[in-house]
PDB file of C-alpha atoms in Angstrom:
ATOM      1  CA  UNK A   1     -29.365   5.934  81.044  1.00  0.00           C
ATOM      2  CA  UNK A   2     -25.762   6.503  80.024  1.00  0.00           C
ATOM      3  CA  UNK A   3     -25.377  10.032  79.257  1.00  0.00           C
ATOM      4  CA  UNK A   4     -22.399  12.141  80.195  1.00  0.00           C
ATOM      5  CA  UNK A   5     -22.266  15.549  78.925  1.00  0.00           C
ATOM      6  CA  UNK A   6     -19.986  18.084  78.568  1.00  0.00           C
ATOM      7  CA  UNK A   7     -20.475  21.587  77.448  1.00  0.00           C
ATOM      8  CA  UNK A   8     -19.394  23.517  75.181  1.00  0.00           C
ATOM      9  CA  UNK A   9     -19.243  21.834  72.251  1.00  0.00           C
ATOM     10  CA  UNK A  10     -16.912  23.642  70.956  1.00  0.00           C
ATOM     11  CA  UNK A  11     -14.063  26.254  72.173  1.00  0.00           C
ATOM     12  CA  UNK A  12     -12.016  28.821  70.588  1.00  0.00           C
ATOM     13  CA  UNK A  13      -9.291  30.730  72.703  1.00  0.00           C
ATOM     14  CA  UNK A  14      -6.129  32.625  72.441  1.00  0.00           C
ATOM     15  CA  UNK A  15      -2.968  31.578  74.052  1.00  0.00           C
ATOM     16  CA  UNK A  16      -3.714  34.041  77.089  1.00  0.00           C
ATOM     17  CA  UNK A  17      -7.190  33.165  77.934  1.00  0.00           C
ATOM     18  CA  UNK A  18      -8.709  31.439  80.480  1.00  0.00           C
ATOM     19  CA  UNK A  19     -11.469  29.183  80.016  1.00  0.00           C
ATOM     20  CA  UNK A  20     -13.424  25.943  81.592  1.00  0.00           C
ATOM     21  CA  UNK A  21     -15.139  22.524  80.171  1.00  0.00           C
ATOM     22  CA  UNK A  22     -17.225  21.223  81.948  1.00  0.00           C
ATOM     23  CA  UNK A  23     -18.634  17.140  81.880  1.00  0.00           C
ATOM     24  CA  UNK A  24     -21.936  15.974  84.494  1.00  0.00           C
ATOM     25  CA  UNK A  25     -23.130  12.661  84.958  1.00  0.00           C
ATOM     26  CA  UNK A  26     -26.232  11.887  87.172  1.00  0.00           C
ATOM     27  CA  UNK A  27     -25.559   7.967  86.918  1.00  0.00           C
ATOM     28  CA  UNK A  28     -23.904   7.864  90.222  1.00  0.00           C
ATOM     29  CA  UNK A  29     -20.842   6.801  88.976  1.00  0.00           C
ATOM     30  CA  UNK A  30     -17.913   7.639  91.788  1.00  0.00           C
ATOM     31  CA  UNK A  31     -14.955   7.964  88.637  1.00  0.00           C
ATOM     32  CA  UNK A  32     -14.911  10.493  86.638  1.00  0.00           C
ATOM     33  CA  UNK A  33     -12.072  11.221  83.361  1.00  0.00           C
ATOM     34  CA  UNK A  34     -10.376  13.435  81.281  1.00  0.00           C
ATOM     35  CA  UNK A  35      -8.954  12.402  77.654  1.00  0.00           C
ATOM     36  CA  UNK A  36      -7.467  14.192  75.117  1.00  0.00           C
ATOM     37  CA  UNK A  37      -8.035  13.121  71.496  1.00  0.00           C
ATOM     38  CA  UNK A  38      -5.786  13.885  68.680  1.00  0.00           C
ATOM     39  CA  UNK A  39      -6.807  13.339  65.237  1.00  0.00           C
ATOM     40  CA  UNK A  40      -6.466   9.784  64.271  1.00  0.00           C
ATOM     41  CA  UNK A  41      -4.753   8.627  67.626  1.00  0.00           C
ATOM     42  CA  UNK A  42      -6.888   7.332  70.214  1.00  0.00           C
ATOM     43  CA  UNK A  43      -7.949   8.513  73.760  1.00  0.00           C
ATOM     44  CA  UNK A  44      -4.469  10.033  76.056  1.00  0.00           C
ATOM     45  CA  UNK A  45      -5.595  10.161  79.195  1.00  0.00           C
ATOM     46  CA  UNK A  46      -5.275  12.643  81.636  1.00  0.00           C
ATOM     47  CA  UNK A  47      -6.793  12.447  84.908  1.00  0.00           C
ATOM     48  CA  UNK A  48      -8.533  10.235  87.059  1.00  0.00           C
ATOM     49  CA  UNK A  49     -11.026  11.451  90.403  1.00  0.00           C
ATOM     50  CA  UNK A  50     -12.230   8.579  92.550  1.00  0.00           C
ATOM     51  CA  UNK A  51     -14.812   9.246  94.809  1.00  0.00           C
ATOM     52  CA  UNK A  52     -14.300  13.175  94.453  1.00  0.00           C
ATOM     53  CA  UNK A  53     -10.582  13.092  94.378  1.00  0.00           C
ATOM     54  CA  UNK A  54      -7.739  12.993  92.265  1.00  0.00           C
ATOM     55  CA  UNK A  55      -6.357   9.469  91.885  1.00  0.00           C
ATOM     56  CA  UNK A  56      -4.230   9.450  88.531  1.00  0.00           C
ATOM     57  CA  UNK A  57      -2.617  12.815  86.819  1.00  0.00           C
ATOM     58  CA  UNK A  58      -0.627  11.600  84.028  1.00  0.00           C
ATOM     59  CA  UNK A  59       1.826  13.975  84.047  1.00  0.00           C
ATOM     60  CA  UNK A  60      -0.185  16.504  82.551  1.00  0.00           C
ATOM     61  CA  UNK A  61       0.961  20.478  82.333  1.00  0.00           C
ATOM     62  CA  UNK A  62      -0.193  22.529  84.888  1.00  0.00           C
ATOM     63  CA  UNK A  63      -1.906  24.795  82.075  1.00  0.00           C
ATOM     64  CA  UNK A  64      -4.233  22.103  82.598  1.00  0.00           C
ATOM     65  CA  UNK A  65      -6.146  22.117  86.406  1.00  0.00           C
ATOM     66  CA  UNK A  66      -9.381  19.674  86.726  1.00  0.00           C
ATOM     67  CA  UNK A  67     -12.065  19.875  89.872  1.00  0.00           C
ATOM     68  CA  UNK A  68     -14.283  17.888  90.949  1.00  0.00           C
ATOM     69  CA  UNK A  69     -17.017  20.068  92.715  1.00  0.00           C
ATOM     70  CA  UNK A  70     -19.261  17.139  93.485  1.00  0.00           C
ATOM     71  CA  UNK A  71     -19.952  13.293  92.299  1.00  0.00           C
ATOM     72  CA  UNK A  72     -21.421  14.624  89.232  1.00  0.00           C
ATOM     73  CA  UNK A  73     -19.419  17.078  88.005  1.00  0.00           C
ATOM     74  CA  UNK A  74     -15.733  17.524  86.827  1.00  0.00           C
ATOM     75  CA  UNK A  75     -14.154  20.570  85.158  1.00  0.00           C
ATOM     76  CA  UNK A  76     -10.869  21.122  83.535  1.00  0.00           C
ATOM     77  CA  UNK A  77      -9.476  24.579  84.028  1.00  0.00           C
ATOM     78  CA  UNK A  78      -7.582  25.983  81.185  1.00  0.00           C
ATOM     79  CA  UNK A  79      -4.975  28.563  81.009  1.00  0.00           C
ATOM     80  CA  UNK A  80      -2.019  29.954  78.705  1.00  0.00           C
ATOM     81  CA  UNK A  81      -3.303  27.105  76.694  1.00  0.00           C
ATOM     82  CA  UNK A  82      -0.469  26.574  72.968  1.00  0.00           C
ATOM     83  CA  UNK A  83      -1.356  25.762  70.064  1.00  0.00           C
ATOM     84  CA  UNK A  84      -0.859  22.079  70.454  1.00  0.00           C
ATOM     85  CA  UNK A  85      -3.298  21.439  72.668  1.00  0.00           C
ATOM     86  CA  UNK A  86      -6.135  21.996  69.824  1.00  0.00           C
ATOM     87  CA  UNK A  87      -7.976  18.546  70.239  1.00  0.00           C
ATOM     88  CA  UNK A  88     -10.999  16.605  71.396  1.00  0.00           C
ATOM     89  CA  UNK A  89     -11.182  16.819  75.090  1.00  0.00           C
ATOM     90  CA  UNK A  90     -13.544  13.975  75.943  1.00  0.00           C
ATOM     91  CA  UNK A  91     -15.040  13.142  80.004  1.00  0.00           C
ATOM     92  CA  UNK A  92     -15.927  10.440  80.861  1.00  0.00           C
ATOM     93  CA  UNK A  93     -17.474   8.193  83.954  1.00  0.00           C
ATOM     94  CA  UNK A  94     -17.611   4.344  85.538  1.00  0.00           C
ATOM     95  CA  UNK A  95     -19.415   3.240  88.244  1.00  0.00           C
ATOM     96  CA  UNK A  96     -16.050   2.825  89.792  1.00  0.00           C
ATOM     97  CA  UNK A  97     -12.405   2.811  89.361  1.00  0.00           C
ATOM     98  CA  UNK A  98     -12.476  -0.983  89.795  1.00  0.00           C
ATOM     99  CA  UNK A  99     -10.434  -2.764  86.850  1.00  0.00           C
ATOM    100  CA  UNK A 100     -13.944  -4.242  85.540  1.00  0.00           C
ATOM    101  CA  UNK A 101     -15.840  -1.280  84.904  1.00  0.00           C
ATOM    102  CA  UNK A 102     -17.184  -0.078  81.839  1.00  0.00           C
ATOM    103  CA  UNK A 103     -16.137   3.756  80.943  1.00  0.00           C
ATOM    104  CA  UNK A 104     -18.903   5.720  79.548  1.00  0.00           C
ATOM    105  CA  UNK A 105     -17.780   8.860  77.113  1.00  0.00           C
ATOM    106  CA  UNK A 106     -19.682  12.596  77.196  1.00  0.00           C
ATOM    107  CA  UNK A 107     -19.570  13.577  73.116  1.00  0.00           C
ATOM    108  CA  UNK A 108     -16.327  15.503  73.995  1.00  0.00           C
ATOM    109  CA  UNK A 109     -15.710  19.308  73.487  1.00  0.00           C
ATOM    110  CA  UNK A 110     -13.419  20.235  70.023  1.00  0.00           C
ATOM    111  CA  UNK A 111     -11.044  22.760  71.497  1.00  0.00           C
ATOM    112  CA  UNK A 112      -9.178  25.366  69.060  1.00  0.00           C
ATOM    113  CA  UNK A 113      -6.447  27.231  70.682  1.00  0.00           C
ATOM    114  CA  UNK A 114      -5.251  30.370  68.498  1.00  0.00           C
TER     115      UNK A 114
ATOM    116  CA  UNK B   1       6.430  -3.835  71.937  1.00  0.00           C
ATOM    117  CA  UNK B   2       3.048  -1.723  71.930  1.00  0.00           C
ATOM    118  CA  UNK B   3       0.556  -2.774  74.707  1.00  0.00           C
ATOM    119  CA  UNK B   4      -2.556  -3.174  72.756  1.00  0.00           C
ATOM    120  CA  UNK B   5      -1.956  -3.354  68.835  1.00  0.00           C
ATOM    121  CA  UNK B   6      -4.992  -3.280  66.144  1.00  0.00           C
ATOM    122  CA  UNK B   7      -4.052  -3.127  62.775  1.00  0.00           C
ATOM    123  CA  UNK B   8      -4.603   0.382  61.852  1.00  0.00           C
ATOM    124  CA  UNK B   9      -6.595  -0.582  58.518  1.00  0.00           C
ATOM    125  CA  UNK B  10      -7.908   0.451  56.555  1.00  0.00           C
ATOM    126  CA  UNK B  11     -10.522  -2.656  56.595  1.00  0.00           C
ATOM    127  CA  UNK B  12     -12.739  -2.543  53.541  1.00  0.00           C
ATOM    128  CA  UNK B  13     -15.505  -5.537  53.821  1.00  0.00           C
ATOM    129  CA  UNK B  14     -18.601  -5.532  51.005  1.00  0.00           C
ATOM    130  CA  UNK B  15     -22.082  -4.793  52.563  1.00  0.00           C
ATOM    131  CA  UNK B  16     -23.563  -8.087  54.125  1.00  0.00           C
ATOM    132  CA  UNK B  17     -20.179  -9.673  55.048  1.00  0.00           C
ATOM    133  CA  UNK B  18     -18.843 -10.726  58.364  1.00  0.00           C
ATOM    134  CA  UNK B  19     -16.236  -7.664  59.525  1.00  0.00           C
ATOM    135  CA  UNK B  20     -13.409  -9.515  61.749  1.00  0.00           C
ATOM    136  CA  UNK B  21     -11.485  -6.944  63.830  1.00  0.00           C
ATOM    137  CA  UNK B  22      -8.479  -8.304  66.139  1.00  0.00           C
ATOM    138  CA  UNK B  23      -6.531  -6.711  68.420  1.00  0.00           C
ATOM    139  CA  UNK B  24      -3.656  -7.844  70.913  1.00  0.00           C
ATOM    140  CA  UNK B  25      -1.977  -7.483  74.133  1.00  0.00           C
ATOM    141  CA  UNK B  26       0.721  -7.696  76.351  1.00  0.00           C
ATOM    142  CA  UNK B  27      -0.079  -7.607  79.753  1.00  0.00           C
ATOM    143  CA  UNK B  28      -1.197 -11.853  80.857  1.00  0.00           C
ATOM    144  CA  UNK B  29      -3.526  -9.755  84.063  1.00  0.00           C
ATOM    145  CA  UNK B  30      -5.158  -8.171  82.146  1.00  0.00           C
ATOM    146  CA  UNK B  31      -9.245  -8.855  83.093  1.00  0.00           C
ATOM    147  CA  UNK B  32     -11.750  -6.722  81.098  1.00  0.00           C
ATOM    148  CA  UNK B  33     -11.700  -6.105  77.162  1.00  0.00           C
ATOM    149  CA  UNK B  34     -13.716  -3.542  75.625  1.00  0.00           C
ATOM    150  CA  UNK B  35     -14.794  -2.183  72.120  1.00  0.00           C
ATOM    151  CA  UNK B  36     -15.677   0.851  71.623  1.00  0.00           C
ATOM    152  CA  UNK B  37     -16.949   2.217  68.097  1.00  0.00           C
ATOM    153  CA  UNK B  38     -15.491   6.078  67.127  1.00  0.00           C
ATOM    154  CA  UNK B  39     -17.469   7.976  64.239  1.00  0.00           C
ATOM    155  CA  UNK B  40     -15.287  10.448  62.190  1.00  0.00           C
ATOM    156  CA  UNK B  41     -15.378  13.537  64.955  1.00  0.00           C
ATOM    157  CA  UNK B  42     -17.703  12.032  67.486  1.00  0.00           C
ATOM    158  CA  UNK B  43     -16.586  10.582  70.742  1.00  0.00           C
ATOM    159  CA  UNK B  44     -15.862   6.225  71.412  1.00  0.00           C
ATOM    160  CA  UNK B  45     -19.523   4.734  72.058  1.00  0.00           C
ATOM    161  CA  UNK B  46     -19.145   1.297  73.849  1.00  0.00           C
ATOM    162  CA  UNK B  47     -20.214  -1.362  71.857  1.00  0.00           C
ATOM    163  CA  UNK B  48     -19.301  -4.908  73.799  1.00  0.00           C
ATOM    164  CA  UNK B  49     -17.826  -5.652  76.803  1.00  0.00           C
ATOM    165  CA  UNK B  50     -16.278  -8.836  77.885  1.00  0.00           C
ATOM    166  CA  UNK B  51     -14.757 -10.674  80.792  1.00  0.00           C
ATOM    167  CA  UNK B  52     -13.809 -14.403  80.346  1.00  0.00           C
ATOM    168  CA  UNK B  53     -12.638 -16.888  77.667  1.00  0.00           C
ATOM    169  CA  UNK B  54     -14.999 -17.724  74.388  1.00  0.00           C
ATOM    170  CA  UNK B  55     -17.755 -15.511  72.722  1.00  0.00           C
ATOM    171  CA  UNK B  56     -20.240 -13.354  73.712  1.00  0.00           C
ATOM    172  CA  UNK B  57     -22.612 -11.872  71.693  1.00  0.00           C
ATOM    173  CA  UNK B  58     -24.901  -9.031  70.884  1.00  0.00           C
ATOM    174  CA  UNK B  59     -27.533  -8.447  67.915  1.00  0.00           C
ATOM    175  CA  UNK B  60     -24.873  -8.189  65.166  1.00  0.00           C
ATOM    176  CA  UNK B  61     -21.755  -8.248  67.308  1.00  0.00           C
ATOM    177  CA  UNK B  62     -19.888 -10.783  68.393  1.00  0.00           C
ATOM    178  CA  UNK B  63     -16.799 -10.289  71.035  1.00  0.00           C
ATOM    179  CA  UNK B  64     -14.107 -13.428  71.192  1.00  0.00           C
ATOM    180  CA  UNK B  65     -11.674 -13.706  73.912  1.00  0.00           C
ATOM    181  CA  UNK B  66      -8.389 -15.816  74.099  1.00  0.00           C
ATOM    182  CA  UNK B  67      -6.737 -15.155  77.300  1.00  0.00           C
ATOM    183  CA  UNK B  68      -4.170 -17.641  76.523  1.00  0.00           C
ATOM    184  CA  UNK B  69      -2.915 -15.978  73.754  1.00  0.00           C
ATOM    185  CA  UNK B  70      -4.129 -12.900  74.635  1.00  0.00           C
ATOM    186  CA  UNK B  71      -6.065 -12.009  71.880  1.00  0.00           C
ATOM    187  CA  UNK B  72      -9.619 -10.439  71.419  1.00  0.00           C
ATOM    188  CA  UNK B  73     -11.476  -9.725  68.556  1.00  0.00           C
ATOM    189  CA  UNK B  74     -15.202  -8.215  67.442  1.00  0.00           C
ATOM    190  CA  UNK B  75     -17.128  -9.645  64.632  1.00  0.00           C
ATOM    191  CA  UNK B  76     -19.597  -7.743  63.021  1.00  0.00           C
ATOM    192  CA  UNK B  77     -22.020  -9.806  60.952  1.00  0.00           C
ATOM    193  CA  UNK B  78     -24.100  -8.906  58.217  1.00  0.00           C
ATOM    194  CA  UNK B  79     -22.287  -5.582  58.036  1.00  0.00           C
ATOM    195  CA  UNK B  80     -23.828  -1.681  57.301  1.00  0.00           C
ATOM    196  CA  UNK B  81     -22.368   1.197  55.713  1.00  0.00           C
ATOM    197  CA  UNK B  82     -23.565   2.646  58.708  1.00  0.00           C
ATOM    198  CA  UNK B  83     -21.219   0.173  60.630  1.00  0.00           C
ATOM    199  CA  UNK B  84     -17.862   2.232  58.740  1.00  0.00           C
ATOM    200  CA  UNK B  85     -16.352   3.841  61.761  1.00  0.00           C
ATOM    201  CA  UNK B  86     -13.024   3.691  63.943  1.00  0.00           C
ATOM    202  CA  UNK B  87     -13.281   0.292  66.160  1.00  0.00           C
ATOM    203  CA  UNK B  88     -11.337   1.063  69.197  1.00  0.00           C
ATOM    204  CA  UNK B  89      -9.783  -2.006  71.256  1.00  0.00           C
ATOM    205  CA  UNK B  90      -9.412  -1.208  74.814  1.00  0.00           C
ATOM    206  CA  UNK B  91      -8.132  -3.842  77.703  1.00  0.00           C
ATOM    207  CA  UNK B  92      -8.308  -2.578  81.385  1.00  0.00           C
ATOM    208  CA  UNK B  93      -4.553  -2.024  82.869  1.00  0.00           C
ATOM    209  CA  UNK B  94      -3.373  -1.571  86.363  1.00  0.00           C
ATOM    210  CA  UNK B  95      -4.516   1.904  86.681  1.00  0.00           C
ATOM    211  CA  UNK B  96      -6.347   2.822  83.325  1.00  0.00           C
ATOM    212  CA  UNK B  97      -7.754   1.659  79.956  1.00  0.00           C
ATOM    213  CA  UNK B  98      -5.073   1.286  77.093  1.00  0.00           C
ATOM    214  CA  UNK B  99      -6.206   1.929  73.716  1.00  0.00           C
ATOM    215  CA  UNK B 100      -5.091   0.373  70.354  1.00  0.00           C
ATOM    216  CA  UNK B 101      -4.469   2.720  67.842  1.00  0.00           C
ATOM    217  CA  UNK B 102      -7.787   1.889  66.457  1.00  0.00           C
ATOM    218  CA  UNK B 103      -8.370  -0.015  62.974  1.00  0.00           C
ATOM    219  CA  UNK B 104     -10.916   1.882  60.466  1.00  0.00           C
ATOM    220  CA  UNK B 105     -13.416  -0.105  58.608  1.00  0.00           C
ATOM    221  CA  UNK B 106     -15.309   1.124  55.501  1.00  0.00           C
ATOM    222  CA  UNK B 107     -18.478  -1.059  54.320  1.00  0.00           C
ATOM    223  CA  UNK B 108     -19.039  -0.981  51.096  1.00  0.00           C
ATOM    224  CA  UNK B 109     -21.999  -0.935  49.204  1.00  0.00           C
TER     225      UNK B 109
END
């Protein structure tokens, strides 16, 4: 099995709010991913947690704050979100962060910020 | 210079051909070389994987590598109109996967 999945779906918010995705895997992969997706570009990617912690932030604003509770779960904290950031925010997981392994992709959440 | 370039498309192959997608890039370390297949609004699904020099293939799919002139492509044979869909070339960096910017092939009936 090579599910990852992320809830919600789908997300509308308002330049104040705060809200949270959230991506689980039960594969027991130790890396774990956030992308964001713009329309017709491909995967940016954001963050990286190896074994539970934070191994690559790509310079990312700090509207944006993942976690990684456990091995199987990673969130992405959003606040004071702009307009902008409206894309496909996709997780995803690999057995590990070695340079051979194969990244499996959670069918994303579509994000809408007002 | 871009570190993995696809040709953006779009490719337009009649049902039953052979689709040939190629991408490049620029980094001579690089190891791993993936495809991944992206559905208008639905996330990249891995189709093939592959590691060392020459073909390998799967049902319908066929993944070439040329580390020596660092080149990798994805054949699709016998192509579907269920095959039209964004074909993602991805090589394993340092640190991360780089994308290409993804060519888009339509399969005509």
């Amino acid at each position: 099995d090579t599910e990852v999945t992320q809830t919600p779906k789908h997300l509308v918010m308002g330049m104040t709010n705060k809200k949270s995705l959230k991506c689980e895997q039960h594969m027991g992969h130790r890396a774990m991913y956030w992308y964001k997706q713009k329309a017709k570009k491909p995967p940016e990617l954001m963050f990286v947690y190896s074994y539970e912690k934070l191994s690559i932030n790509e310079s990312v604003p700090s509207r944006f704050s993942p976690e990684c509770p456990n091995s199987s779960l990673l969130n992405l904290h959003l606040h004071a979100l702009q307009p902008e950031d409206s894309a496909l925010y996709l997780c995803a997981s690999s057995p590990g962060p070695q340079y051979q392994e194969t990244q499996y992709f959670g069918p994303g959440t579509r994000l809408l910020v007002l | 210079q871009k570190e993995v370039e696809q040709n953006s498309g779009p490719l337009s192959v009649p049902e039953g051909a052979i689709a040939s997608l190629n991408c490049t890039y620029s980094d001579r370390g690089s190891q791993s070389f993936f495809w991944y297949r992206q559905y208008s609004g639905k996330s990249p699904e891995l189709i093939m994987f592959i590691y060392s020099n020459g073909d390998k293939e799967d049902g319908r799919f066929t993944a070439q590598l040329n580390k020596a002139s660092q080149y990798v492509s994805l054949l699709i044979r016998d192509s579907q109109p269920s095959d039209s869909a964004t074909y993602l070339c991805a090589v394993q960096g340092a640190q991360k996967l780089v994308f290409g910017q993804g060519t888009r092939l339509t399969i005509n009936p």
